[in-house]
C-alpha positions as a Python dict, from the first residue, in 0.01 Angstrom:
ca = {
    (1, 'M'): (0, 0, 0),
    (2, 'A'): (-242, -136, 260),
    (3, 'A'): (51, -255, 471),
    (4, 'R'): (209, 91, 468),
    (5, 'A'): (-119, 257, 571),
    (6, 'A'): (-165, 12, 859),
    (7, 'L'): (193, 78, 978),
    (8, 'R'): (131, 452, 978),
    (9, 'L'): (-186, 412, 1185),
    (10, 'L'): (-3, 190, 1432),
    (11, 'L'): (281, 440, 1481),
    (12, 'A'): (35, 726, 1525),
    (13, 'G'): (-156, 534, 1789),
    (14, 'L'): (163, 454, 1980),
    (15, 'F'): (272, 821, 1973),
    (16, 'V'): (-62, 948, 2103),
    (17, 'S'): (-118, 680, 2366),
    (18, 'G'): (240, 630, 2488),
    (19, 'W'): (405, 966, 2459),
    (20, 'G'): (113, 1204, 2442),
    (21, 'V'): (113, 1539, 2268),
    (22, 'A'): (378, 1795, 2378),
    (23, 'D'): (253, 2136, 2483),
    (24, 'V'): (509, 2371, 2328),
    (25, 'G'): (329, 2675, 2463),
    (26, 'T'): (405, 2600, 2829),
    (27, 'P'): (779, 2609, 2908),
    (28, 'P'): (909, 2376, 3179),
    (29, 'P'): (987, 2530, 3518),
    (30, 'L'): (1342, 2652, 3566),
    (31, 'P'): (1563, 2461, 3810),
    (32, 'P'): (1663, 2640, 4131),
    (33, 'L'): (1994, 2828, 4146),
    (34, 'P'): (2231, 2755, 4435),
    (35, 'C'): (2339, 3069, 4620),
    (36, 'T'): (2552, 3159, 4919),
    (37, 'L'): (2446, 3438, 5154),
    (38, 'L'): (2729, 3611, 5338),
    (39, 'G'): (2657, 3755, 5679),
    (40, 'P'): (2849, 4016, 5881),
    (41, 'G'): (3194, 3914, 5991),
    (42, 'G'): (3547, 3958, 5857),
    (43, 'G'): (3775, 3825, 5592),
    (44, 'G'): (4050, 3910, 5351),
    (45, 'A'): (4275, 4181, 5489),
    (46, 'L'): (4044, 4279, 5780),
    (47, 'P'): (3979, 4083, 6102),
    (48, 'G'): (3674, 3865, 6159),
    (49, 'A'): (3518, 3566, 5987),
    (50, 'P'): (3215, 3584, 5756),
    (51, 'T'): (2904, 3379, 5817),
    (52, 'Q'): (2773, 3178, 5523),
    (53, 'R'): (2432, 3023, 5454),
    (54, 'Q'): (2351, 2803, 5153),
    (55, 'V'): (2015, 2877, 4985),
    (56, 'R'): (1841, 2811, 4654),
    (57, 'L'): (1675, 3076, 4442),
    (58, 'W'): (1369, 2978, 4236),
    (59, 'L'): (1305, 3175, 3915),
    (60, 'G'): (968, 3202, 3742),
    (61, 'G'): (761, 3037, 4016),
    (62, 'G'): (677, 2670, 3995),
    (63, 'P'): (635, 2401, 4258),
    (64, 'Q'): (837, 2453, 4574),
    (65, 'P'): (920, 2154, 4793),
    (66, 'P'): (854, 2176, 5166),
    (67, 'P'): (1142, 2292, 5389),
    (68, 'N'): (1387, 2021, 5479),
    (69, 'P'): (1658, 2081, 5737),
    (70, 'G'): (1891, 1850, 5547),
    (71, 'V'): (1888, 2051, 5224),
    (72, 'P'): (1962, 2416, 5148),
    (73, 'Q'): (1676, 2654, 5225),
    (74, 'D'): (1468, 2801, 4945),
    (75, 'L'): (1392, 3169, 4887),
    (76, 'D'): (1019, 3212, 4840),
    (77, 'P'): (959, 3353, 4489),
    (78, 'D'): (639, 3524, 4608),
    (79, 'A'): (807, 3699, 4901),
    (80, 'N'): (933, 4056, 4891),
    (81, 'F'): (1289, 4085, 5015),
    (82, 'N'): (1602, 4297, 4973),
    (83, 'V'): (1952, 4182, 4887),
    (84, 'T'): (2252, 4397, 4979),
    (85, 'V'): (2536, 4401, 4731),
    (86, 'A'): (2836, 4273, 4926),
    (87, 'L'): (3114, 4389, 4689),
    (88, 'S'): (3149, 4476, 4323),
    (89, 'V'): (3481, 4590, 4169),
    (90, 'F'): (3484, 4737, 3818),
    (91, 'T'): (3692, 4949, 3581),
    (92, 'L'): (3625, 5187, 3294),
    (93, 'T'): (3970, 5127, 3142),
    (94, 'P'): (4026, 4751, 3107),
    (95, 'D'): (4275, 4796, 2819),
    (96, 'L'): (4510, 5097, 2827),
    (97, 'R'): (4773, 5220, 2583),
    (98, 'G'): (5016, 5506, 2620),
    (99, 'P'): (5358, 5638, 2519),
    (100, 'P'): (5647, 5652, 2766),
    (101, 'G'): (5705, 5973, 2955),
    (102, 'V'): (5341, 6076, 3010),
    (103, 'P'): (5111, 5998, 3306),
    (104, 'L'): (4860, 5714, 3280),
    (105, 'E'): (4560, 5655, 3509),
    (106, 'L'): (4433, 5301, 3574),
    (107, 'H'): (4070, 5342, 3677),
    (108, 'C'): (3932, 5112, 3946),
    (109, 'A'): (3627, 5152, 4169),
    (110, 'F'): (3406, 4938, 4391),
    (111, 'T'): (3057, 4943, 4534),
    (112, 'A'): (2993, 4817, 4887),
    (113, 'P'): (2800, 4906, 5201),
    (114, 'P'): (2962, 5170, 5420),
    (115, 'G'): (3250, 5039, 5625),
    (116, 'P'): (3625, 4990, 5634),
    (117, 'F'): (3813, 4839, 5341),
    (118, 'A'): (4164, 4753, 5236),
    (119, 'L'): (4313, 4796, 4888),
    (120, 'E'): (4605, 4645, 4700),
    (121, 'W'): (4746, 4713, 4352),
    (122, 'R'): (4976, 4452, 4196),
    (123, 'H'): (5170, 4441, 3868),
    (124, 'Q'): (5238, 4116, 3679),
    (125, 'D'): (5443, 4071, 3364),
    (126, 'R'): (5624, 3770, 3214),
    (127, 'G'): (5564, 3551, 3517),
    (128, 'A'): (5695, 3803, 3771),
    (129, 'G'): (5477, 4010, 4003),
    (130, 'R'): (5519, 4277, 4266),
    (131, 'R'): (5298, 4483, 4497),
    (132, 'L'): (5283, 4847, 4393),
    (133, 'L'): (5056, 4999, 4654),
    (134, 'A'): (4854, 4905, 4963),
    (135, 'Y'): (4600, 5115, 5152),
    (136, 'D'): (4397, 5063, 5472),
    (137, 'S'): (4094, 5289, 5513),
    (138, 'A'): (4057, 5210, 5884),
    (139, 'T'): (4388, 5383, 5960),
    (140, 'S'): (4422, 5594, 5640),
    (141, 'R'): (4771, 5452, 5600),
    (142, 'V'): (4961, 5355, 5286),
    (143, 'P'): (5207, 5091, 5408),
    (144, 'V'): (5336, 5013, 5057),
    (145, 'A'): (5391, 5255, 4766),
    (146, 'V'): (5669, 5220, 4511),
    (147, 'P'): (5812, 5538, 4356),
    (148, 'G'): (5617, 5676, 4062),
    (149, 'V'): (5268, 5555, 4168),
    (150, 'Q'): (4987, 5757, 4324),
    (151, 'L'): (4649, 5652, 4466),
    (152, 'L'): (4355, 5869, 4355),
    (153, 'L'): (4065, 5831, 4598),
    (154, 'G'): (3769, 5986, 4423),
    (155, 'P'): (3451, 6116, 4591),
    (156, 'S'): (3189, 5854, 4669),
    (157, 'R'): (2873, 5850, 4466),
    (158, 'R'): (2549, 5659, 4510),
    (159, 'R'): (2440, 5375, 4284),
    (160, 'G'): (2074, 5317, 4346),
    (161, 'G'): (1873, 4999, 4291),
    (162, 'D'): (1536, 4963, 4122),
    (163, 'D'): (1210, 4824, 4253),
    (164, 'G'): (1052, 4584, 4009),
    (165, 'G'): (744, 4481, 4211),
    (166, 'T'): (661, 4214, 4464),
    (167, 'T'): (834, 3933, 4281),
    (168, 'A'): (1145, 4128, 4182),
    (169, 'T'): (1468, 4141, 4375),
    (170, 'T'): (1569, 4492, 4480),
    (171, 'T'): (1924, 4606, 4540),
    (172, 'T'): (1999, 4856, 4810),
    (173, 'A'): (2201, 5163, 4721),
    (174, 'A'): (2577, 5122, 4756),
    (175, 'A'): (2851, 5381, 4755),
    (176, 'A'): (3100, 5377, 4468),
    (177, 'T'): (3454, 5453, 4579),
    (178, 'E'): (3725, 5542, 4327),
    (179, 'V'): (4064, 5378, 4392),
    (180, 'T'): (4242, 5474, 4069),
    (181, 'L'): (4616, 5419, 4032),
    (182, 'R'): (4827, 5684, 3856),
    (183, 'L'): (5160, 5599, 3690),
    (184, 'D'): (5376, 5909, 3646),
    (185, 'P'): (5568, 5891, 3425),
    (186, 'L'): (5480, 5582, 3221),
    (187, 'T'): (5780, 5367, 3125),
    (188, 'V'): (5825, 5050, 2924),
    (189, 'A'): (5866, 4861, 3254),
    (190, 'H'): (5498, 4934, 3333),
    (191, 'Q'): (5368, 4711, 3055),
    (192, 'G'): (5174, 4408, 3175),
    (193, 'T'): (4867, 4312, 3380),
    (194, 'Y'): (4747, 4504, 3686),
    (195, 'V'): (4530, 4361, 3963),
    (196, 'C'): (4309, 4591, 4170),
    (197, 'S'): (4204, 4398, 4483),
    (198, 'V'): (3955, 4524, 4741),
    (199, 'F'): (3908, 4355, 5080),
    (200, 'L'): (3599, 4393, 5299),
    (201, 'P'): (3512, 4235, 5637),
    (202, 'H'): (3289, 3980, 5460),
    (203, 'G'): (3486, 3906, 5143),
    (204, 'Q'): (3713, 4028, 4867),
    (205, 'A'): (3707, 4089, 4490),
    (206, 'Q'): (3947, 4203, 4222),
    (207, 'Q'): (3961, 4356, 3875),
    (208, 'L'): (4222, 4296, 3603),
    (209, 'L'): (4355, 4572, 3377),
    (210, 'R'): (4599, 4550, 3087),
    (211, 'V'): (4854, 4819, 3008),
    (212, 'R'): (5044, 4834, 2681),
    (213, 'V'): (5326, 5083, 2628),
    (214, 'L'): (5341, 5205, 2267),
    (215, 'E'): (5618, 5424, 2127),
    (216, 'P'): (5639, 5469, 1747),
    (217, 'P'): (5977, 5436, 1573),
    (218, 'K'): (6182, 5725, 1442),
    (219, 'V'): (6299, 5654, 1087),
    (220, 'T'): (6610, 5795, 919),
    (221, 'L'): (6723, 5713, 564),
    (222, 'R'): (7090, 5754, 470),
    (223, 'P'): (7249, 5890, 259),
    (224, 'T'): (7027, 6180, 165),
    (225, 'P'): (7061, 6303, -107),
    (226, 'L'): (7174, 5995, -300),
    (227, 'V'): (7420, 6114, -566),
    (228, 'V'): (7614, 5835, -742),
    (229, 'A'): (7875, 5845, -1017),
    (230, 'P'): (7808, 5623, -1320),
    (231, 'G'): (7936, 5269, -1275),
    (232, 'T'): (7963, 5306, -894),
    (233, 'P'): (7771, 5080, -650),
    (234, 'S'): (7597, 5235, -350),
    (235, 'E'): (7416, 5140, -31),
    (236, 'L'): (7102, 5269, 144),
    (237, 'R'): (7051, 5232, 519),
    (238, 'C'): (6714, 5268, 699),
    (239, 'E'): (6752, 5335, 1073),
    (240, 'T'): (6453, 5268, 1303),
    (241, 'S'): (6503, 5375, 1665),
    (242, 'G'): (6321, 5447, 1991),
    (243, 'Y'): (6025, 5212, 1940),
    (244, 'F'): (5835, 4980, 2177),
    (245, 'P'): (5727, 4699, 2176),
    (246, 'L'): (5985, 4490, 2000),
    (247, 'D'): (5807, 4392, 1678),
    (248, 'V'): (5878, 4623, 1384),
    (249, 'G'): (5857, 4560, 1011),
    (250, 'V'): (6082, 4713, 744),
    (251, 'R'): (6048, 4668, 369),
    (252, 'W'): (6177, 4847, 59),
    (253, 'Q'): (6005, 4980, -254),
    (254, 'R'): (6129, 5130, -583),
    (255, 'H'): (5934, 5365, -809),
    (256, 'A'): (5997, 5571, -1121),
    (257, 'G'): (6058, 5929, -1017),
    (258, 'D'): (5870, 6095, -1304),
    (259, 'S'): (5551, 5884, -1304),
    (260, 'G'): (5553, 5699, -973),
    (261, 'T'): (5520, 5363, -1148),
    (262, 'P'): (5632, 5070, -930),
    (263, 'L'): (5959, 4916, -1045),
    (264, 'A'): (6109, 4576, -973),
    (265, 'L'): (6336, 4607, -673),
    (266, 'E'): (6548, 4307, -764),
    (267, 'D'): (6664, 4476, -1087),
    (268, 'T'): (6885, 4721, -896),
    (269, 'V'): (6930, 4558, -551),
    (270, 'S'): (7213, 4308, -522),
    (271, 'E'): (7178, 4234, -149),
    (272, 'T'): (6959, 4315, 153),
    (273, 'W'): (7049, 4294, 520),
    (274, 'T'): (6892, 4356, 861),
    (275, 'S'): (7060, 4391, 1199),
    (276, 'G'): (6935, 4254, 1530),
    (277, 'H'): (6735, 4452, 1784),
    (278, 'R'): (6930, 4680, 2017),
    (279, 'Q'): (6776, 4795, 2346),
    (280, 'G'): (6859, 5138, 2484),
    (281, 'P'): (6882, 5257, 2846),
    (282, 'D'): (6516, 5368, 2840),
    (283, 'G'): (6397, 5022, 2731),
    (284, 'T'): (6313, 5115, 2371),
    (285, 'F'): (6458, 4928, 2075),
    (286, 'S'): (6652, 5015, 1758),
    (287, 'R'): (6723, 4829, 1437),
    (288, 'S'): (6893, 4886, 1100),
    (289, 'S'): (6799, 4761, 756),
    (290, 'G'): (6984, 4822, 431),
    (291, 'I'): (7008, 4744, 60),
    (292, 'R'): (7315, 4735, -166),
    (293, 'L'): (7260, 4870, -516),
    (294, 'V'): (7423, 4758, -839),
    (295, 'P'): (7657, 5000, -1021),
    (296, 'A'): (7459, 5303, -1128),
    (297, 'R'): (7359, 5353, -1490),
    (298, 'P'): (7210, 5658, -1664),
    (299, 'Q'): (6868, 5488, -1682),
    (300, 'H'): (6867, 5462, -1299),
    (301, 'H'): (6861, 5839, -1268),
    (302, 'G'): (6544, 5957, -1092),
    (303, 'D'): (6453, 5625, -930),
    (304, 'V'): (6291, 5671, -588),
    (305, 'Y'): (6369, 5424, -308),
    (306, 'T'): (6127, 5408, -12),
    (307, 'C'): (6174, 5255, 331),
    (308, 'V'): (5833, 5140, 464),
    (309, 'V'): (5809, 5082, 842),
    (310, 'T'): (5516, 4916, 1024),
    (311, 'H'): (5468, 4906, 1402),
    (312, 'A'): (5188, 4860, 1657),
    (313, 'A'): (5214, 5228, 1756),
    (314, 'L'): (5161, 5346, 1396),
    (315, 'A'): (4808, 5381, 1258),
    (316, 'V'): (4949, 5374, 903),
    (317, 'P'): (5293, 5263, 778),
    (318, 'L'): (5568, 5525, 795),
    (319, 'R'): (5738, 5596, 460),
    (320, 'V'): (6071, 5771, 405),
    (321, 'H'): (6210, 5800, 51),
    (322, 'V'): (6516, 5927, -137),
    (323, 'R'): (6573, 6001, -507),
    (324, 'M'): (6879, 5868, -688),
    (325, 'E'): (7078, 6114, -895),
    (326, 'V'): (7332, 5975, -1139),
    (327, 'A'): (7600, 6235, -1206),
    (328, 'G'): (7619, 6340, -1572),
    (329, 'A'): (7310, 6147, -1669),
    (330, 'T'): (7136, 6463, -1794),
    (331, 'G'): (7245, 6801, -1928),
    (332, 'P'): (7232, 7120, -1724),
    (333, 'G'): (6885, 7228, -1632),
    (334, 'V'): (6733, 7576, -1630),
    (335, 'E'): (6841, 7627, -1270),
    (336, 'D'): (7198, 7539, -1360),
    (337, 'V'): (7202, 7787, -1653),
    (338, 'V'): (7061, 8069, -1440),
    (339, 'G'): (7315, 7995, -1170),
    (340, 'L'): (7604, 8005, -1420),
    (341, 'C'): (7483, 8339, -1559),
    (342, 'L'): (7466, 8491, -1213),
    (343, 'V'): (7813, 8370, -1132),
    (344, 'A'): (7948, 8515, -1457),
    (345, 'F'): (7781, 8851, -1395),
    (346, 'V'): (7926, 8874, -1044),
    (347, 'L'): (8275, 8783, -1165),
    (348, 'C'): (8260, 9037, -1445),
    (349, 'G'): (8158, 9317, -1208),
    (350, 'L'): (8425, 9220, -961),
    (351, 'W'): (8693, 9223, -1234),
    (352, 'R'): (8593, 9569, -1354),
    (353, 'W'): (8591, 9703, -1000),
    (354, 'L'): (8939, 9573, -928),
    (355, 'S'): (9088, 9675, -1264),
    (356, 'P'): (9266, 10023, -1270),
    (357, 'A'): (9101, 10295, -1475),
    (358, 'P'): (9287, 10378, -1807),
    (359, 'L'): (9494, 10700, -1809),
    (360, 'R'): (9362, 10968, -2042),
    (361, 'P'): (9611, 11217, -2219),
    (362, 'K'): (9607, 11572, -2083),
    (363, 'Q'): (9465, 11833, -2320),
    (364, 'D'): (9654, 12157, -2403),
    (365, 'P'): (9466, 12458, -2259),
    (366, 'K'): (9577, 12672, -2552),
    (367, 'K'): (9405, 12438, -2794),
    (368, 'T'): (9089, 12461, -2599),
    (369, 'Q'): (9091, 12839, -2628),
}
């Protein structure tokens, strides 16, 4: 025990004398951040060359080394200065969805000091890209514009900075310019990634947007109604057409018609099949799925078969159902009896109307007197 106590005292003395006691209440100073200041000039799609100066920004104060011509200059944390936003490109619609045939607007805007700019919209999909539109504000020309696209230049608005005190960095107000692209009408060929690029005399920036074209499938179940003679096999076909994108799911269900209780599908289905995807002239897809039923029996009368379709454009699965009727499985219903009575009444009236009236014997006038 005495040896353990001595060892503890020795370790404590080494910790205090060698390492000292850490002051957790005083955080260490933050390291400087390297920055690049861009001066007036030109670049990107406009003439001129920007001027660049490497500096370091100190955050939270702390010791500042003396200036050294061989290292980047430091921004004094106690000085009051203004920084002008060179260029900022943003969008309010980074992920867009829409059905074919309707217009779609791809929002893009940028903030920058007043001056000329150039703009370019590009479309990329499956490794291929093309330029959709180009605009030069200096000449107000649109040298490139493919059919079906429009440039919407919105009114400029001011985005002001805030003054946080002597040690805070203030941002000068910059004008926000809308350079939205309008696709009219939207087609399946418009799906992919869009790049909104803005060029200024001192630099350039871009914003990515994603467009997904969604068209729900149209579902048709054949035959409807499903009337089968006893002992006869039958087939149901579920047609899904006009959907985009490609992925679509089709499954079958069987329920009891009177109670809605789920029934085993394999008890009455002998075979299932699904065709491949077919693409139409408008770019949408179609597909067929079917089931072959065993020979019908009286106990199959009233069974309900449902085709359940899932797709990215559907919030909930789409269900189309048909009820099997086995001929002769049940006796005539009330509707059948009423119908037969009406038919008999009409035939009886028609027969009496067409039949000649019976001849009555003429009475002797003398007898009547």
